[in-house]
PDB file of C-alpha atoms in Angstrom:
ATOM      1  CA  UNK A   1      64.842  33.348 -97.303  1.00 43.00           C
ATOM      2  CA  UNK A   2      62.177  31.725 -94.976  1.00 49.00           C
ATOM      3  CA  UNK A   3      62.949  30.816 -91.565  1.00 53.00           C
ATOM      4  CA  UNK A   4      63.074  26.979 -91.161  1.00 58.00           C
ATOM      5  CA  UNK A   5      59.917  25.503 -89.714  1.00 71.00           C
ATOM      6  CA  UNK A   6      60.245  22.873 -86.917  1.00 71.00           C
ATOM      7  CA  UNK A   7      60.489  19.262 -87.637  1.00 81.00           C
ATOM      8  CA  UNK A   8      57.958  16.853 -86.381  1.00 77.00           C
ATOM      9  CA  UNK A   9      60.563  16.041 -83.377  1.00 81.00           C
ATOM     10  CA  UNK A  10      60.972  19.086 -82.330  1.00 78.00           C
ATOM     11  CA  UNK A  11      57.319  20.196 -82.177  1.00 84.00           C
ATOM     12  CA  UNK A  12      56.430  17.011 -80.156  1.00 87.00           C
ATOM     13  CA  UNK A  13      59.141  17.837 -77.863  1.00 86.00           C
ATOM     14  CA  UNK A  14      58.470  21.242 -77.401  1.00 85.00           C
ATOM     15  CA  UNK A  15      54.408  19.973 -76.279  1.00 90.00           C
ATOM     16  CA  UNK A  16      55.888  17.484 -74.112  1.00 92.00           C
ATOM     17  CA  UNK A  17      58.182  20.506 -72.711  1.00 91.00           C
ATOM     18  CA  UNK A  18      55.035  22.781 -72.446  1.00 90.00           C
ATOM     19  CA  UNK A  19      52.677  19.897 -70.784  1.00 93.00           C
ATOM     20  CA  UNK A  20      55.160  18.603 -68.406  1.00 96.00           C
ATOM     21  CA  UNK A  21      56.028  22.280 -67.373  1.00 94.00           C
ATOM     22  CA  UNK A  22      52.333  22.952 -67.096  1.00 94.00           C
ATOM     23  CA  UNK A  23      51.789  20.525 -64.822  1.00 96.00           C
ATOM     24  CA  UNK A  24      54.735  20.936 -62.411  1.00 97.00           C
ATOM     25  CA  UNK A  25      53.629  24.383 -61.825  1.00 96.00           C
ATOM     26  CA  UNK A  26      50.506  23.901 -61.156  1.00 96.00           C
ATOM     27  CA  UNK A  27      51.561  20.986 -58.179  1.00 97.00           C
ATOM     28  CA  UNK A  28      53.893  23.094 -57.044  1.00 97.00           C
ATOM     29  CA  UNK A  29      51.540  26.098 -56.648  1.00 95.00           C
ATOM     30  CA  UNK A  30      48.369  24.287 -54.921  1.00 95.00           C
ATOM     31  CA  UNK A  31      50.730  22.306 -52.689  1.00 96.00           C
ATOM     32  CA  UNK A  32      53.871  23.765 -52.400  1.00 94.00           C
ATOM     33  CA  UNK A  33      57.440  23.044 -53.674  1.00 95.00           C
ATOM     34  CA  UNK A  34      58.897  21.117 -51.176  1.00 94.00           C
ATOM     35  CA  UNK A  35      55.814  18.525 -50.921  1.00 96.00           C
ATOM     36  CA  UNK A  36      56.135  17.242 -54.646  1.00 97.00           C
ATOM     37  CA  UNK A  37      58.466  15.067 -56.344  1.00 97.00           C
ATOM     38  CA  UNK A  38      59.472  14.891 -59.435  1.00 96.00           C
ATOM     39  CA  UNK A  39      57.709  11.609 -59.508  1.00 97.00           C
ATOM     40  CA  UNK A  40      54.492  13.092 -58.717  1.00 98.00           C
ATOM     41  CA  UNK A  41      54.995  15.618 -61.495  1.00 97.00           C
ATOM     42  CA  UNK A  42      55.306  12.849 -64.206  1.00 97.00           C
ATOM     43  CA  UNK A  43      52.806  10.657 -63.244  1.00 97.00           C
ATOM     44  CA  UNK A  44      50.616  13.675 -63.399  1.00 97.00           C
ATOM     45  CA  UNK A  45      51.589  14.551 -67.048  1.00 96.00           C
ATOM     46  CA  UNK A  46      51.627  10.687 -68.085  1.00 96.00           C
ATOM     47  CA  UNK A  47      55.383  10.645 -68.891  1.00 95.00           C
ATOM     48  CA  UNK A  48      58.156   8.571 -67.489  1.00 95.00           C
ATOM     49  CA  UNK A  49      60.449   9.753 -65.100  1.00 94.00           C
ATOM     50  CA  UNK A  50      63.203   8.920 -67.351  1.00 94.00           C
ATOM     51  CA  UNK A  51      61.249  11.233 -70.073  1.00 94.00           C
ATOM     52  CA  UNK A  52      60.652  14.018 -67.403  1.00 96.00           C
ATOM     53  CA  UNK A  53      64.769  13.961 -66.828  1.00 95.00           C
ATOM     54  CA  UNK A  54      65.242  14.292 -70.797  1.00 94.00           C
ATOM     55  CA  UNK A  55      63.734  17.729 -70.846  1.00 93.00           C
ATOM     56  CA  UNK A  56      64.119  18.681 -67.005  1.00 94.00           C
ATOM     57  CA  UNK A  57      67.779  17.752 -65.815  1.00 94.00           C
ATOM     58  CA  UNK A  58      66.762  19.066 -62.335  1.00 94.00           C
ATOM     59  CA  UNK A  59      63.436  19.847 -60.334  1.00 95.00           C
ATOM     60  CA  UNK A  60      64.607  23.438 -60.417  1.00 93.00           C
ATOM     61  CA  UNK A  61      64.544  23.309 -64.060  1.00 92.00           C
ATOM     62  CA  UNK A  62      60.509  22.861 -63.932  1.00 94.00           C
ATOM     63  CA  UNK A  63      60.186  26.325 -62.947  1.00 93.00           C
ATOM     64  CA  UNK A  64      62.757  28.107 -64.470  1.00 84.00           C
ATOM     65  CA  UNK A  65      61.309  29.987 -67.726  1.00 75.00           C
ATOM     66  CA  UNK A  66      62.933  29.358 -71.073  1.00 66.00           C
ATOM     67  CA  UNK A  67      64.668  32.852 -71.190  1.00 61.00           C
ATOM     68  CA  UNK A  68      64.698  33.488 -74.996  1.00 71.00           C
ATOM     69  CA  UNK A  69      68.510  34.955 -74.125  1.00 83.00           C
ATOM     70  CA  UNK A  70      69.989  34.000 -77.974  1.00 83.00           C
ATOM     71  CA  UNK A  71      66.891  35.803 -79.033  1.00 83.00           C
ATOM     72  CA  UNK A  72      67.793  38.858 -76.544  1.00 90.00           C
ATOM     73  CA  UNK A  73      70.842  38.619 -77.565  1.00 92.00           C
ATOM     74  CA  UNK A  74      70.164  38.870 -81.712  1.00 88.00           C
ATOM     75  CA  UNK A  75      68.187  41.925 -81.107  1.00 89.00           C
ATOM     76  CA  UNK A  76      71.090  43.416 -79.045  1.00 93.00           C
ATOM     77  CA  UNK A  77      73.418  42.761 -81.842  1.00 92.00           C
ATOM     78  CA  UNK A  78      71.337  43.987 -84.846  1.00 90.00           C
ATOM     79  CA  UNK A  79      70.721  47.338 -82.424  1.00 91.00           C
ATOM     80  CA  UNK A  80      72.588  50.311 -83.912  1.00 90.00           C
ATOM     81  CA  UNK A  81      75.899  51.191 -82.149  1.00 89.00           C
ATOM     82  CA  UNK A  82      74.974  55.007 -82.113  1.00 90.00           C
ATOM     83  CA  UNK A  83      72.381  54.182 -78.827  1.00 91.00           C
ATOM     84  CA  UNK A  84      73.352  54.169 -75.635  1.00 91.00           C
ATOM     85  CA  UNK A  85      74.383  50.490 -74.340  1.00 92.00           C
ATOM     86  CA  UNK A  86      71.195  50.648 -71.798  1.00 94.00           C
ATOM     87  CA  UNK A  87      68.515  51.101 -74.698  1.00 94.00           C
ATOM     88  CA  UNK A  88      69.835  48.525 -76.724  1.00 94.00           C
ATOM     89  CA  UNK A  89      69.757  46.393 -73.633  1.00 95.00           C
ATOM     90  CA  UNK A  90      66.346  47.567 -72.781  1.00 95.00           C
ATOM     91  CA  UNK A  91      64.782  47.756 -75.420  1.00 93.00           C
ATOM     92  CA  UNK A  92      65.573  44.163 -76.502  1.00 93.00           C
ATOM     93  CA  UNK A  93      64.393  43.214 -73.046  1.00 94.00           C
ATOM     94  CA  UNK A  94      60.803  45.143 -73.535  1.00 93.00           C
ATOM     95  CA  UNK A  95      60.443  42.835 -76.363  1.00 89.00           C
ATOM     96  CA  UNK A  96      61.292  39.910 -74.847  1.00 87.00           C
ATOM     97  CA  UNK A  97      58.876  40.275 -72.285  1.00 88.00           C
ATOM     98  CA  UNK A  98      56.467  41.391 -74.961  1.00 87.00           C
ATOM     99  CA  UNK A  99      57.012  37.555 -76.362  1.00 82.00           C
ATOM    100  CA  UNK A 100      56.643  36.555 -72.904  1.00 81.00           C
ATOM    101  CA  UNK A 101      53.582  37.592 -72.328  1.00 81.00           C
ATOM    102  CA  UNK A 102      51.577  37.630 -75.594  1.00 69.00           C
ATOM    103  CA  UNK A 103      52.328  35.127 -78.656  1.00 52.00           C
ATOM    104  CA  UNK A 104      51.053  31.509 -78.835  1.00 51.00           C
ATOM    105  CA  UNK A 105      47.414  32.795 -79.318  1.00 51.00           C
ATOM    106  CA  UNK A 106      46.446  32.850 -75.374  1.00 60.00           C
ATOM    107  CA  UNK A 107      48.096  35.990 -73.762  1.00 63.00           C
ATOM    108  CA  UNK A 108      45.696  35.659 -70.592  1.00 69.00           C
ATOM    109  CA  UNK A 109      47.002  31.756 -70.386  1.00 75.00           C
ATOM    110  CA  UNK A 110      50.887  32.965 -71.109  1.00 79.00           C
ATOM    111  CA  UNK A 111      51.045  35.602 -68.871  1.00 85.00           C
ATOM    112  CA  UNK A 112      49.003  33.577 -65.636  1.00 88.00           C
ATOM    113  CA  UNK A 113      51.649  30.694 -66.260  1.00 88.00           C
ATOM    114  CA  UNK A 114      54.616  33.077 -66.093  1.00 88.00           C
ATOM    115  CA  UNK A 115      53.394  34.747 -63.050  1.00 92.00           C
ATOM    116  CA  UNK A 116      53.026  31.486 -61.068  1.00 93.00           C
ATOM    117  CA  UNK A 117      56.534  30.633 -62.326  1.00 92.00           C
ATOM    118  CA  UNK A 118      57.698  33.854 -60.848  1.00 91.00           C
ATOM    119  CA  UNK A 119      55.693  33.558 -57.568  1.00 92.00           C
ATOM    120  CA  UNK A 120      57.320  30.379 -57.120  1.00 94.00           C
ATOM    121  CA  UNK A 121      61.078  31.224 -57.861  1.00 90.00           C
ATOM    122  CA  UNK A 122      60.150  34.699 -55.257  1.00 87.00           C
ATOM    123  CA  UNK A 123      59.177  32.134 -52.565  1.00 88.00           C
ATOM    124  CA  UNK A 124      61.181  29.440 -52.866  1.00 91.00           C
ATOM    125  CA  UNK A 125      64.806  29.963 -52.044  1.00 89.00           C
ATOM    126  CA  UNK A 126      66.199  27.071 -54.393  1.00 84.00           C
ATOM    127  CA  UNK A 127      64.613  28.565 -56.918  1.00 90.00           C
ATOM    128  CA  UNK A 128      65.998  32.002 -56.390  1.00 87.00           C
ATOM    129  CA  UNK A 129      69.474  31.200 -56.868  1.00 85.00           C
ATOM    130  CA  UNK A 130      69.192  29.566 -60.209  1.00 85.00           C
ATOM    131  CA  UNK A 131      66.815  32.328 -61.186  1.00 83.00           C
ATOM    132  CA  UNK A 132      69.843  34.527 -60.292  1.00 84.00           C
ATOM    133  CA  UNK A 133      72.325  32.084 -62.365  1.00 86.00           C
ATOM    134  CA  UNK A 134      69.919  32.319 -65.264  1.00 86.00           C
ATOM    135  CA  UNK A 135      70.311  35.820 -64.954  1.00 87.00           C
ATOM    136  CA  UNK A 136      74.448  35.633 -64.880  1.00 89.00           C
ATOM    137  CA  UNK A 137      74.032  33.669 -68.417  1.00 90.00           C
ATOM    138  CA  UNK A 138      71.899  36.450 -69.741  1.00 92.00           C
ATOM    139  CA  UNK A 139      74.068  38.878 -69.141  1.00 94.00           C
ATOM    140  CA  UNK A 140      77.208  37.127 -70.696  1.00 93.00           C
ATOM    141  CA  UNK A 141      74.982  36.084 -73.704  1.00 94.00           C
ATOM    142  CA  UNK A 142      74.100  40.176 -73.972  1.00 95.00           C
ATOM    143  CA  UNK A 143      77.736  40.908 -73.579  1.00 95.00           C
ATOM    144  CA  UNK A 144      79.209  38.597 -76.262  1.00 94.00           C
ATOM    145  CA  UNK A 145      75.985  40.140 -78.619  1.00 94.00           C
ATOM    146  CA  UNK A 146      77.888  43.433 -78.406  1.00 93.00           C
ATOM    147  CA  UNK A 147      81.115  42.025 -80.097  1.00 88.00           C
ATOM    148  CA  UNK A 148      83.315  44.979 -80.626  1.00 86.00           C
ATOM    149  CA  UNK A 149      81.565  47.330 -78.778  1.00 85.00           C
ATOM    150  CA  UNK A 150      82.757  45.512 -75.591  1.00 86.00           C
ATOM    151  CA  UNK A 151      85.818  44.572 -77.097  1.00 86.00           C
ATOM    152  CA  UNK A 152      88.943  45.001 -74.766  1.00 89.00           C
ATOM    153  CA  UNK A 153      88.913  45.580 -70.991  1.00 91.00           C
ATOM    154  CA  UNK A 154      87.346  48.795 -70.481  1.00 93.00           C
ATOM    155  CA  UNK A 155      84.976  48.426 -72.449  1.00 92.00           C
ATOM    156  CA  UNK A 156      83.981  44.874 -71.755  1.00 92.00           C
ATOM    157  CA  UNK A 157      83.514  46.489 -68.274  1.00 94.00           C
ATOM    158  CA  UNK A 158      81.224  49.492 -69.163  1.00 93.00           C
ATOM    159  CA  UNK A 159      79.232  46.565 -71.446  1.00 94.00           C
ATOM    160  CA  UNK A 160      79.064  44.389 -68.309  1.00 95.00           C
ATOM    161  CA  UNK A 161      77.815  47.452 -65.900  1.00 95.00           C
ATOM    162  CA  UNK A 162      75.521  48.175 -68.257  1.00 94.00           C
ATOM    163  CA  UNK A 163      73.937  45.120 -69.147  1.00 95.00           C
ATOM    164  CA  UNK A 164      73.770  43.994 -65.179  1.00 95.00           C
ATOM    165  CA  UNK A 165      72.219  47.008 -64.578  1.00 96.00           C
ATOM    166  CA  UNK A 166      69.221  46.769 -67.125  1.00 96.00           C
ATOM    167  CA  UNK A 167      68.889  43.224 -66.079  1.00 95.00           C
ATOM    168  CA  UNK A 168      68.366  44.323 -62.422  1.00 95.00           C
ATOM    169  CA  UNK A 169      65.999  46.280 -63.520  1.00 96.00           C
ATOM    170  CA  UNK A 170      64.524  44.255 -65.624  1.00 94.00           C
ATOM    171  CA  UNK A 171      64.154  41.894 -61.758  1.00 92.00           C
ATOM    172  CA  UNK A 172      62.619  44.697 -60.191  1.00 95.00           C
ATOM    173  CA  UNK A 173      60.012  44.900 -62.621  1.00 96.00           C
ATOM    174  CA  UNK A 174      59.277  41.276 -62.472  1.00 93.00           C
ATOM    175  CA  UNK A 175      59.370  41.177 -58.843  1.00 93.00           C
ATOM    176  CA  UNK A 176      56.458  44.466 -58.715  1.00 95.00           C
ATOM    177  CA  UNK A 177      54.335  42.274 -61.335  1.00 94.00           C
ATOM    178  CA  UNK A 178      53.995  39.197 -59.436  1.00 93.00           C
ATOM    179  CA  UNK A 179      53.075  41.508 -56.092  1.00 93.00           C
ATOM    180  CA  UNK A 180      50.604  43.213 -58.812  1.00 93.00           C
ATOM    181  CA  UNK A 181      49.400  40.271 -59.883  1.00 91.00           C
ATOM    182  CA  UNK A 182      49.948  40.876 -63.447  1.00 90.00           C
ATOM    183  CA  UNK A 183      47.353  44.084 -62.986  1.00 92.00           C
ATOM    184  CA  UNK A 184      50.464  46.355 -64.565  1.00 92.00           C
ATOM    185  CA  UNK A 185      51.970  44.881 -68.533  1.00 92.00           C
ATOM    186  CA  UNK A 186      55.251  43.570 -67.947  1.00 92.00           C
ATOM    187  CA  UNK A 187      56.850  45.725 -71.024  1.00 94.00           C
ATOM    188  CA  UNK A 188      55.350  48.794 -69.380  1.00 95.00           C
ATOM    189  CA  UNK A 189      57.041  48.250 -65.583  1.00 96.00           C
ATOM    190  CA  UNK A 190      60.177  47.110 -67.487  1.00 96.00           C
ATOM    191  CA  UNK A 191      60.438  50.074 -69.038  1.00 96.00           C
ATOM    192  CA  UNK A 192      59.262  52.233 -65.920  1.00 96.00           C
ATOM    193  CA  UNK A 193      61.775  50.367 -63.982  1.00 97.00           C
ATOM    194  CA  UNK A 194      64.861  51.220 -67.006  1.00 97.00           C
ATOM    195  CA  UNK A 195      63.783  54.937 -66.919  1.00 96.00           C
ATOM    196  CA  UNK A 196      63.808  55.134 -63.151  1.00 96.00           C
ATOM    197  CA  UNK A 197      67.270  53.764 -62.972  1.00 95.00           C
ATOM    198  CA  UNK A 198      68.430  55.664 -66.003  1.00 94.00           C
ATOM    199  CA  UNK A 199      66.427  58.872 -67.237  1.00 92.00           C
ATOM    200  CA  UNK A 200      63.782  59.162 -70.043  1.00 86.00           C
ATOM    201  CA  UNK A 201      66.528  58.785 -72.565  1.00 80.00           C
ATOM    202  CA  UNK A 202      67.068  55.092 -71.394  1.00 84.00           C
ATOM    203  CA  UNK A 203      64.421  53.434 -73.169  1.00 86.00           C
ATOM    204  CA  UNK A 204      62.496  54.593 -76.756  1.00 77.00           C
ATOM    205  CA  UNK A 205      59.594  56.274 -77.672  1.00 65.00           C
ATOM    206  CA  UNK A 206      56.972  53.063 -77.660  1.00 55.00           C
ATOM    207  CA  UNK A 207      53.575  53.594 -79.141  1.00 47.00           C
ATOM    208  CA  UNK A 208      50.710  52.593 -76.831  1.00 47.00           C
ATOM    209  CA  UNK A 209      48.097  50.433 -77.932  1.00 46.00           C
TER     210      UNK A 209
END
Protein backbone atom coordinates (compact mmCIF):
# COMPACT_ATOMS: atom_id res chain seq x y z
CA UNK A 1 0.00 0.00 0.00
CA UNK A 2 1.31 3.57 -0.84
CA UNK A 3 1.88 6.03 1.74
CA UNK A 4 -0.74 8.86 1.55
CA UNK A 5 0.51 11.96 -0.20
CA UNK A 6 -0.21 15.38 1.42
CA UNK A 7 -3.27 17.31 0.67
CA UNK A 8 -3.10 20.70 -0.85
CA UNK A 9 -3.58 22.15 2.91
CA UNK A 10 -1.11 20.56 4.30
CA UNK A 11 1.62 21.28 1.73
CA UNK A 12 0.75 25.05 1.85
CA UNK A 13 1.05 24.90 5.48
CA UNK A 14 4.05 23.11 5.72
CA UNK A 15 5.75 26.21 3.10
CA UNK A 16 4.25 28.71 5.24
CA UNK A 17 5.91 26.65 8.30
CA UNK A 18 9.27 26.45 6.35
CA UNK A 19 9.20 30.35 5.15
CA UNK A 20 8.14 31.78 8.37
CA UNK A 21 10.82 29.58 10.19
CA UNK A 22 13.32 30.69 7.60
CA UNK A 23 12.94 33.98 8.25
CA UNK A 24 12.88 34.09 12.07
CA UNK A 25 16.19 32.52 12.06
CA UNK A 26 17.76 34.44 10.00
CA UNK A 27 16.55 37.90 12.25
CA UNK A 28 17.41 36.28 15.05
CA UNK A 29 20.95 35.36 13.89
CA UNK A 30 22.09 38.88 12.26
CA UNK A 31 20.53 40.73 15.19
CA UNK A 32 20.11 38.73 18.00
CA UNK A 33 17.16 37.08 19.87
CA UNK A 34 16.23 39.41 22.28
CA UNK A 35 16.07 42.50 19.69
CA UNK A 36 13.21 40.94 17.45
CA UNK A 37 9.66 40.48 17.90
CA UNK A 38 7.55 38.29 16.74
CA UNK A 39 6.06 41.16 14.88
CA UNK A 40 9.14 41.85 13.09
CA UNK A 41 9.37 38.20 12.10
CA UNK A 42 5.94 38.28 10.28
CA UNK A 43 6.10 41.33 8.64
CA UNK A 44 9.31 39.99 7.27
CA UNK A 45 7.70 36.75 5.89
CA UNK A 46 4.42 38.73 4.73
CA UNK A 47 2.09 36.84 7.13
CA UNK A 48 -0.14 38.08 9.86
CA UNK A 49 0.67 37.90 13.27
CA UNK A 50 -2.40 36.03 13.89
CA UNK A 51 -1.04 33.48 11.02
CA UNK A 52 2.53 33.47 12.59
CA UNK A 53 0.66 32.31 16.12
CA UNK A 54 -1.24 29.43 14.08
CA UNK A 55 1.97 27.62 13.36
CA UNK A 56 4.29 29.22 16.17
CA UNK A 57 2.32 29.22 19.60
CA UNK A 58 5.44 30.88 21.16
CA UNK A 59 8.65 32.85 19.93
CA UNK A 60 10.58 29.90 21.29
CA UNK A 61 8.78 27.73 18.96
CA UNK A 62 10.58 29.64 15.86
CA UNK A 63 13.70 28.01 16.70
CA UNK A 64 12.94 24.87 18.00
CA UNK A 65 13.47 22.10 15.12
CA UNK A 66 10.60 19.83 14.22
CA UNK A 67 12.16 16.71 15.97
CA UNK A 68 10.79 13.89 13.72
CA UNK A 69 10.31 11.99 17.41
CA UNK A 70 7.04 9.68 16.04
CA UNK A 71 9.41 8.95 13.24
CA UNK A 72 12.32 8.08 15.90
CA UNK A 73 10.11 6.45 17.59
CA UNK A 74 8.66 3.95 14.54
CA UNK A 75 12.15 2.98 13.81
CA UNK A 76 12.71 2.16 17.54
CA UNK A 77 9.72 -0.02 17.51
CA UNK A 78 10.24 -1.95 14.21
CA UNK A 79 14.10 -2.50 15.70
CA UNK A 80 14.57 -6.16 16.64
CA UNK A 81 14.35 -6.91 20.41
CA UNK A 82 17.57 -9.15 20.25
CA UNK A 83 19.87 -5.56 20.16
CA UNK A 84 20.88 -3.92 22.89
CA UNK A 85 18.34 -0.99 23.98
CA UNK A 86 21.29 1.70 23.11
CA UNK A 87 21.60 0.59 19.31
CA UNK A 88 18.12 0.59 18.71
CA UNK A 89 18.10 4.00 20.27
CA UNK A 90 21.09 5.02 18.33
CA UNK A 91 20.77 3.83 15.51
CA UNK A 92 17.27 5.32 14.95
CA UNK A 93 18.84 8.57 16.05
CA UNK A 94 21.82 8.30 13.24
CA UNK A 95 19.01 8.25 10.89
CA UNK A 96 17.20 10.87 12.08
CA UNK A 97 19.91 13.14 11.85
CA UNK A 98 20.67 11.61 8.48
CA UNK A 99 16.98 13.15 7.50
CA UNK A 100 18.10 16.14 9.22
CA UNK A 101 20.67 16.94 7.36
CA UNK A 102 20.17 15.63 3.79
CA UNK A 103 16.54 15.15 2.13
CA UNK A 104 14.51 17.99 0.53
CA UNK A 105 17.06 18.19 -2.40
CA UNK A 106 19.47 20.98 -0.70
CA UNK A 107 21.64 19.21 2.01
CA UNK A 108 24.14 22.32 2.07
CA UNK A 109 20.78 24.63 2.66
CA UNK A 110 19.32 21.88 5.39
CA UNK A 111 22.19 21.42 7.26
CA UNK A 112 23.32 25.59 7.41
CA UNK A 113 19.61 26.18 8.66
CA UNK A 114 19.88 23.53 11.39
CA UNK A 115 23.15 24.75 12.56
CA UNK A 116 21.94 28.36 13.05
CA UNK A 117 18.94 26.83 14.87
CA UNK A 118 21.36 25.11 17.13
CA UNK A 119 23.73 28.12 17.57
CA UNK A 120 20.84 29.96 18.66
CA UNK A 121 19.17 27.50 21.22
CA UNK A 122 23.38 27.10 22.60
CA UNK A 123 23.32 30.90 23.16
CA UNK A 124 20.22 31.80 24.15
CA UNK A 125 19.14 30.59 27.53
CA UNK A 126 15.24 30.57 26.75
CA UNK A 127 15.91 28.57 24.17
CA UNK A 128 17.92 26.03 26.05
CA UNK A 129 15.34 24.97 28.32
CA UNK A 130 12.73 24.11 25.81
CA UNK A 131 15.45 22.50 23.75
CA UNK A 132 15.91 20.41 26.95
CA UNK A 133 11.91 19.85 27.25
CA UNK A 134 11.92 18.79 23.62
CA UNK A 135 14.38 16.44 24.61
CA UNK A 136 12.17 15.06 27.82
CA UNK A 137 9.29 14.35 25.04
CA UNK A 138 11.74 12.42 22.95
CA UNK A 139 12.66 10.32 25.34
CA UNK A 140 9.06 9.36 26.56
CA UNK A 141 8.02 9.04 22.83
CA UNK A 142 11.27 6.40 22.55
CA UNK A 143 10.13 4.78 25.71
CA UNK A 144 6.44 4.12 24.86
CA UNK A 145 8.07 2.81 21.13
CA UNK A 146 9.56 -0.02 23.19
CA UNK A 147 6.10 -1.33 24.44
CA UNK A 148 6.84 -4.51 26.22
CA UNK A 149 10.30 -4.31 26.34
CA UNK A 150 9.90 -1.52 28.98
CA UNK A 151 6.95 -2.98 30.28
CA UNK A 152 6.77 -2.99 34.20
CA UNK A 153 9.00 -1.02 36.60
CA UNK A 154 12.35 -2.31 36.15
CA UNK A 155 12.36 -2.39 33.05
CA UNK A 156 10.65 0.85 32.21
CA UNK A 157 13.70 2.09 34.23
CA UNK A 158 16.60 0.35 32.33
CA UNK A 159 14.43 1.67 28.97
CA UNK A 160 14.45 5.18 30.48
CA UNK A 161 18.43 5.06 31.43
CA UNK A 162 19.00 3.97 28.30
CA UNK A 163 17.19 6.10 26.10
CA UNK A 164 18.36 9.41 28.27
CA UNK A 165 21.60 8.31 27.87
CA UNK A 166 21.74 8.01 23.94
CA UNK A 167 19.87 11.21 23.84
CA UNK A 168 22.67 12.94 25.85
CA UNK A 169 24.75 11.81 23.61
CA UNK A 170 23.05 12.44 20.89
CA UNK A 171 23.39 16.61 22.67
CA UNK A 172 26.93 16.25 22.84
CA UNK A 173 27.25 15.58 19.35
CA UNK A 174 25.10 18.43 18.37
CA UNK A 175 26.71 20.72 20.68
CA UNK A 176 30.61 19.65 18.97
CA UNK A 177 28.88 20.32 15.40
CA UNK A 178 27.75 23.74 15.88
CA UNK A 179 31.47 24.59 17.57
CA UNK A 180 32.65 22.66 14.21
CA UNK A 181 30.65 24.46 12.21
CA UNK A 182 29.11 21.61 10.51
CA UNK A 183 32.95 20.69 9.23
CA UNK A 184 32.24 16.97 10.97
CA UNK A 185 28.52 14.93 9.48
CA UNK A 186 26.19 14.96 12.19
CA UNK A 187 25.45 10.96 11.82
CA UNK A 188 29.20 10.45 12.11
CA UNK A 189 29.75 12.56 15.69
CA UNK A 190 26.43 10.97 16.77
CA UNK A 191 27.68 7.87 16.43
CA UNK A 192 31.31 8.79 17.75
CA UNK A 193 29.62 10.32 20.63
CA UNK A 194 27.21 6.69 21.26
CA UNK A 195 30.47 4.61 21.00
CA UNK A 196 32.39 6.82 23.38
CA UNK A 197 29.72 6.56 25.98
CA UNK A 198 29.05 2.93 25.26
CA UNK A 199 31.78 0.72 23.39
CA UNK A 200 32.01 -0.23 19.65
CA UNK A 201 29.13 -2.59 20.16
CA UNK A 202 26.77 0.47 20.79
CA UNK A 203 26.09 1.49 17.41
CA UNK A 204 26.19 -0.81 13.87
CA UNK A 205 28.44 -1.44 11.29
CA UNK A 206 27.49 1.75 8.82
CA UNK A 207 28.90 1.75 5.36
CA UNK A 208 30.74 4.96 4.43
CA UNK A 209 30.00 6.73 1.43
Amino acid sequence: MSERQPSLRERRRSETRHLVQAHAVRLFTDHGYDAVTVADVAEAAGVSAMTLYRHFPTKEDLVLIDQPAQLIAEHVAASSAAQPLVRRVGSALIDAATNWTGGNGDEQANERFLLDCLRLMVSTPALRARHLDSQYALQQAIVDALGDDAAGPDAAFRAQAATSACIAAMHTALTRWVEDDGRTKLPDLIARALTASFGDDAVATRRKD
